[in-house]
Amino acid sequence: SQQGEEDPQALSIQEGENATMNCSYKTSINNLQWYRQNSGRGLVHLILIRSNEREKHSGRLRVTLDTSKKSSSLLITASRAADTASYFCATGGSGNTPLVFGKGTRLSVIA
Amino acid sequence: NAGVTQTPKFQVLKTGQSMTLQCAQDMNHNSMYWYRQDPGMGLRLIYYSASEGTTDKGEVPNGYNVSRLNKREFSLRLESAAPSQTSVYFCATGQGITGELFFGEGSRLTVL
């Protein structure tokens, strides 16, 4: 069953605006990851945040993690048309359990 | 350096036919995975192999079998295809179970 649930399911913004996507999960985690999928392609890893971290940056990406609320957010600043894609969160549990992916957020950036 | 290679990229089967999806990686990773992706369902894990010589069921293993042929190769077999198995299948690899995954480009399977 899905562990992470992204919100919103779809998001449409203008180029230059910021895009925020949220992920909620149910059980304790070791880490949380975000992936991007361009149409018709495989998923590409964006960023990993560990359970003892609260915020992480990578270029125009900012990820936060609130383990008390079991939630994470992905912020893409100054969005570009090339950021149009689906974004998935994936949670890594403790022990030897594989990543579990959410259903994704479809982001459309309009030029 | 191809990363993760899946074959075939497209396949059309009739109900009851069998086929094998192949996945090969040149990243020297220990773990390999097979996911399926359906509209509105995200990615669901079918089977995975934490290391050469081991395989384990994921969330949706029914109707599938896997073989970890060696460290590089992990195949997914459909013995008797059903229309419900129409999907896009992704192979992924990673160094550890909960670490970053690297995905292939997908195999698009249609079962008529």
PDB file of C-alpha atoms in Angstrom, chain A residues 1-2 30-31 33 35 37 40-43 45 48 88 92-93 95-99 101-103, chain B residues 33 35 37 40-45 48 50 59 90 97-106 108:
ATOM      1  CA  SER A   1       0.000   0.000   0.000  1.00  0.00           C
ATOM      2  CA  GLN A   2       1.103   3.576  -0.632  1.00  0.00           C
ATOM      3  CA  ASN A  30      14.671   6.341   7.858  1.00  0.00           C
ATOM      4  CA  ASN A  31      14.682   8.851   5.039  1.00  0.00           C
ATOM      5  CA  GLN A  33      13.304  11.058  -1.121  1.00  0.00           C
ATOM      6  CA  TYR A  35      11.987  11.941  -7.611  1.00  0.00           C
ATOM      7  CA  GLN A  37       9.525  11.855 -13.895  1.00  0.00           C
ATOM      8  CA  GLY A  40       7.389   8.844 -20.948  1.00  0.00           C
ATOM      9  CA  ARG A  41      10.671   8.551 -19.048  1.00  0.00           C
ATOM     10  CA  GLY A  42      12.004   6.833 -15.967  1.00  0.00           C
ATOM     11  CA  LEU A  43      12.209   8.454 -12.549  1.00  0.00           C
ATOM     12  CA  HIS A  45      16.351  11.061  -8.053  1.00  0.00           C
ATOM     13  CA  LEU A  48      17.191  12.638  -0.035  1.00  0.00           C
ATOM     14  CA  PHE A  88       7.034  11.613  -6.376  1.00  0.00           C
ATOM     15  CA  GLY A  92      12.558   4.518   3.219  1.00  0.00           C
ATOM     16  CA  GLY A  93      11.602   2.662   6.371  1.00  0.00           C
ATOM     17  CA  GLY A  95      15.340  -2.058   8.673  1.00  0.00           C
ATOM     18  CA  ASN A  96      15.482  -3.705   5.306  1.00  0.00           C
ATOM     19  CA  THR A  97      12.280  -2.492   3.686  1.00  0.00           C
ATOM     20  CA  PRO A  98      12.332  -1.061   0.145  1.00  0.00           C
ATOM     21  CA  LEU A  99      11.230   2.430  -0.788  1.00  0.00           C
ATOM     22  CA  PHE A 101       6.356   5.645  -3.550  1.00  0.00           C
ATOM     23  CA  GLY A 102       3.393   7.983  -3.450  1.00  0.00           C
ATOM     24  CA  LYS A 103       1.069   8.638  -6.370  1.00  0.00           C
TER      25      LYS A 103
ATOM     26  CA  TYR B  33      13.749  -3.801  -8.210  1.00  0.00           C
ATOM     27  CA  TYR B  35       7.940  -1.657 -10.207  1.00  0.00           C
ATOM     28  CA  GLN B  37       3.192   2.152 -12.870  1.00  0.00           C
ATOM     29  CA  GLY B  40      -3.320   7.347 -10.804  1.00  0.00           C
ATOM     30  CA  MET B  41      -1.592   4.580  -8.854  1.00  0.00           C
ATOM     31  CA  GLY B  42       1.986   5.756  -8.656  1.00  0.00           C
ATOM     32  CA  LEU B  43       4.676   3.076  -8.552  1.00  0.00           C
ATOM     33  CA  ARG B  44       4.003  -0.248  -6.906  1.00  0.00           C
ATOM     34  CA  LEU B  45       6.746  -2.725  -6.080  1.00  0.00           C
ATOM     35  CA  TYR B  48      13.018  -6.947  -5.455  1.00  0.00           C
ATOM     36  CA  ALA B  50      18.471  -7.058  -2.077  1.00  0.00           C
ATOM     37  CA  GLU B  59       3.290  -5.174  -2.825  1.00  0.00           C
ATOM     38  CA  PHE B  90      10.290  -0.010 -14.431  1.00  0.00           C
ATOM     39  CA  ILE B  97      17.664  -1.025   0.304  1.00  0.00           C
ATOM     40  CA  THR B  98      16.648   2.471   1.413  1.00  0.00           C
ATOM     41  CA  GLY B  99      19.068   4.549  -0.605  1.00  0.00           C
ATOM     42  CA  GLU B 100      18.804   6.408  -3.870  1.00  0.00           C
ATOM     43  CA  LEU B 101      17.366   4.451  -6.790  1.00  0.00           C
ATOM     44  CA  PHE B 102      18.355   4.646 -10.440  1.00  0.00           C
ATOM     45  CA  PHE B 103      15.622   3.802 -12.939  1.00  0.00           C
ATOM     46  CA  GLY B 104      15.504   2.420 -16.431  1.00  0.00           C
ATOM     47  CA  GLU B 105      13.384   4.069 -19.120  1.00  0.00           C
ATOM     48  CA  GLY B 106      10.498   1.643 -18.749  1.00  0.00           C
ATOM     49  CA  ARG B 108       5.375  -0.534 -21.940  1.00  0.00           C
TER      50      ARG B 108
END
